CSV table of C-alpha atoms in Angstrom, one decimal:
chain,number,residue,atom,x,y,z
F,1174,MET,CA,0.0,0.0,0.0
F,1175,ARG,CA,1.1,3.5,-0.7
F,1176,LEU,CA,-0.4,5.2,2.4
F,1177,ARG,CA,2.7,7.1,3.4
F,1178,PRO,CA,2.7,9.7,0.6
F,1179,VAL,CA,-1.0,10.4,1.2
F,1180,ILE,CA,-0.5,10.8,4.9
F,1181,ILE,CA,2.6,13.0,4.5
F,1182,ASP,CA,0.9,15.2,1.8
F,1183,THR,CA,-2.2,15.6,4.0
F,1184,LEU,CA,-0.1,16.5,7.1
F,1185,LYS,CA,1.9,19.0,5.0
F,1186,SER,CA,-1.2,20.6,3.8
F,1187,ALA,CA,-2.6,20.7,7.3
F,1188,GLY,CA,0.6,22.2,8.6
F,1189,SER,CA,0.5,25.2,6.2
F,1190,SER,CA,-3.2,25.8,6.9
F,1191,MET,CA,-2.8,25.5,10.7
F,1192,ARG,CA,0.0,28.1,10.6
F,1193,TRP,CA,-2.4,30.6,9.1
F,1194,PHE,CA,-5.2,29.6,11.5
F,1195,TYR,CA,-3.1,30.0,14.6
F,1196,LEU,CA,-1.5,33.2,13.4
F,1197,ILE,CA,-4.9,34.8,12.8
F,1198,TYR,CA,-6.3,33.4,16.1
F,1199,CYS,CA,-3.3,34.6,18.2
F,1200,ALA,CA,-3.4,38.0,16.5
F,1201,VAL,CA,-7.0,38.4,17.4
F,1202,MET,CA,-6.4,37.3,21.0
F,1203,VAL,CA,-3.5,39.8,21.3
F,1204,LEU,CA,-5.6,42.5,19.8
F,1205,VAL,CA,-8.4,41.8,22.3
F,1206,ALA,CA,-5.9,41.9,25.1
F,1207,VAL,CA,-4.4,45.2,24.0
F,1208,LEU,CA,-7.7,46.9,23.3
F,1209,VAL,CA,-9.7,45.7,26.3
F,1210,GLY,CA,-6.9,45.2,28.8
F,1211,ARG,CA,-6.8,43.1,31.9
F,1212,GLY,CA,-10.6,42.7,32.2
F,1213,ALA,CA,-10.8,40.8,28.9
F,1214,SER,CA,-12.0,37.3,28.6
F,1215,ALA,CA,-12.2,35.0,25.7
F,1216,THR,CA,-13.6,31.5,25.1
F,1217,GLY,CA,-14.3,29.3,22.1
F,1218,MET,CA,-10.9,28.3,20.9
F,1219,GLU,CA,-12.1,24.7,20.7
F,1220,MET,CA,-15.1,25.6,18.5
F,1221,ALA,CA,-12.8,27.6,16.2
F,1222,SER,CA,-10.6,24.5,15.9
F,1223,ILE,CA,-13.5,22.2,15.2
F,1224,ILE,CA,-14.8,24.5,12.5
F,1225,PHE,CA,-11.2,24.7,11.1
F,1226,LEU,CA,-11.0,20.9,11.0
F,1227,ILE,CA,-14.4,20.5,9.3
F,1228,VAL,CA,-13.5,23.1,6.6
F,1229,PHE,CA,-10.0,21.7,6.2
F,1230,GLY,CA,-11.3,18.1,5.8
F,1231,ALA,CA,-13.9,19.1,3.3
F,1232,SER,CA,-11.5,21.2,1.2
F,1233,SER,CA,-8.5,19.0,1.3
F,1234,PHE,CA,-10.3,15.9,0.1
F,1235,LYS,CA,-11.3,17.1,-3.4
F,1236,ASN,CA,-8.0,18.8,-4.4
F,1237,ASN,CA,-5.8,15.9,-3.5
F,1238,PHE,CA,-8.3,13.2,-4.6
F,1239,THR,CA,-8.1,14.1,-8.3
F,1240,LEU,CA,-4.3,14.2,-8.2
F,1241,TYR,CA,-3.9,10.8,-6.5
F,1242,VAL,CA,-6.6,9.0,-8.6
F,1243,SER,CA,-4.9,10.3,-11.8
F,1244,SER,CA,-1.6,9.0,-10.5
F,1245,GLY,CA,-3.1,5.5,-10.2
F,1246,LEU,CA,-3.8,5.3,-6.5
F,1247,SER,CA,-7.0,3.6,-5.6
F,1248,ARG,CA,-9.9,5.4,-3.9
F,1249,LYS,CA,-9.7,3.1,-0.9
F,1250,THR,CA,-6.0,3.8,-0.3
F,1251,PHE,CA,-6.5,7.5,-0.6
F,1252,LEU,CA,-9.4,7.5,1.8
F,1253,LEU,CA,-7.5,5.3,4.3
F,1254,GLY,CA,-4.5,7.6,4.1
F,1255,THR,CA,-6.6,10.7,4.6
F,1256,VAL,CA,-8.5,9.1,7.6
F,1257,CYS,CA,-5.2,8.0,9.2
F,1258,SER,CA,-3.8,11.5,9.0
F,1259,PHE,CA,-6.7,13.4,10.7
F,1260,PRO,CA,-6.2,12.0,14.2
F,1261,VAL,CA,-2.6,13.2,14.1
F,1262,VAL,CA,-3.8,16.7,13.1
F,1263,ALA,CA,-6.5,16.6,15.8
F,1264,LEU,CA,-4.1,15.6,18.5
F,1265,PHE,CA,-1.6,18.2,17.5
F,1266,MET,CA,-4.3,20.9,17.5
F,1267,ALA,CA,-5.7,19.8,20.8
F,1268,THR,CA,-2.2,20.1,22.4
F,1269,LEU,CA,-1.5,23.4,20.8
F,1270,ASP,CA,-5.0,24.8,21.7
F,1271,THR,CA,-4.3,23.8,25.4
F,1272,ALA,CA,-0.9,25.4,25.3
F,1273,ILE,CA,-2.2,28.6,23.8
F,1274,ASN,CA,-5.1,28.7,26.2
F,1275,ARG,CA,-2.8,28.3,29.2
F,1276,PHE,CA,-0.4,31.0,27.8
F,1277,PHE,CA,-3.2,33.5,27.3
F,1278,ASN,CA,-4.5,32.7,30.8
F,1279,LEU,CA,-1.5,34.4,32.2
F,1280,PHE,CA,-2.7,37.8,30.8
F,1281,TYR,CA,-6.5,37.5,30.9
F,1282,THR,CA,-9.2,35.0,31.5
F,1283,SER,CA,-9.3,32.5,28.7
F,1284,VAL,CA,-11.6,29.6,29.6
F,1285,SER,CA,-11.8,26.4,27.7
F,1286,ASN,CA,-14.9,24.3,27.4
F,1287,TYR,CA,-13.2,21.6,29.6
F,1288,GLU,CA,-12.8,24.1,32.5
F,1289,MET,CA,-16.4,25.4,32.0
F,1290,ILE,CA,-17.9,22.0,32.2
F,1291,TYR,CA,-15.7,20.1,34.7
F,1292,GLY,CA,-14.2,23.1,36.6
F,1293,GLY,CA,-16.5,22.8,39.6
F,1294,LEU,CA,-16.0,19.1,39.9
F,1295,ARG,CA,-12.2,19.4,40.1
F,1296,GLY,CA,-12.1,22.5,42.2
F,1297,MET,CA,-10.9,24.6,39.3
F,1298,GLY,CA,-13.7,27.1,39.3
F,1299,GLY,CA,-17.4,27.0,38.9
F,1300,LEU,CA,-19.7,27.7,41.8
F,1301,SER,CA,-17.6,25.9,44.4
F,1302,ASN,CA,-14.7,28.4,44.1
F,1303,LEU,CA,-16.1,31.8,43.4
F,1304,ALA,CA,-14.1,33.6,46.1
F,1305,VAL,CA,-10.9,32.8,44.3
F,1306,ASP,CA,-10.6,33.6,40.6
F,1307,PRO,CA,-13.2,31.2,39.3
F,1308,TYR,CA,-11.9,30.7,35.8
F,1309,ARG,CA,-8.2,30.3,36.4
F,1310,PRO,CA,-7.5,26.7,35.6
F,1311,PRO,CA,-4.7,25.1,37.5
F,1312,MET,CA,-1.5,24.3,35.7
F,1313,ASP,CA,-1.2,20.8,37.0
F,1314,MET,CA,-0.6,17.9,34.6
F,1315,GLY,CA,-3.9,16.3,35.3
F,1316,SER,CA,-5.8,19.3,34.3
F,1317,ILE,CA,-3.7,19.9,31.2
F,1318,PHE,CA,-4.0,16.2,30.1
F,1319,GLY,CA,-7.8,16.3,30.7
F,1320,ALA,CA,-8.1,19.4,28.5
F,1321,ILE,CA,-6.1,17.8,25.7
F,1322,LEU,CA,-8.0,14.6,25.9
F,1323,TRP,CA,-11.3,16.5,25.9
F,1324,GLN,CA,-10.4,18.5,22.9
F,1325,PHE,CA,-9.0,15.5,21.0
F,1326,CYS,CA,-12.2,13.5,21.5
């Protein structure tokens, strides 16, 4: 099987698209921090990543499909290679989203969906911890791993 070229090509295409996505996203986040100041808060990075993955998956399939089919690669091999590359992209994006979220939490409140849903259960925030800053997630490895796993799934 010739899966390796399909996987590598899809990962290269995803890499260039992700660079632009994260460059624009970080520029918007910095702009919000500069304009609003310390009282700023931002959420929704996971949803932006999900929308990016949907658009990327839909747009990358057609362009590469015609190239590989004309080169003699079967449809099954192309589809399998494409499907095998998307979990790698999703895991990388989940890790990068969590790192960017934790970085921007140093400057202003940037809450992920994981902290909003499970924050009160783990003592991270929610109603159980309103006296302290309720949306400052801890930097422990359990919380970071949970956020990465939540975004990956």
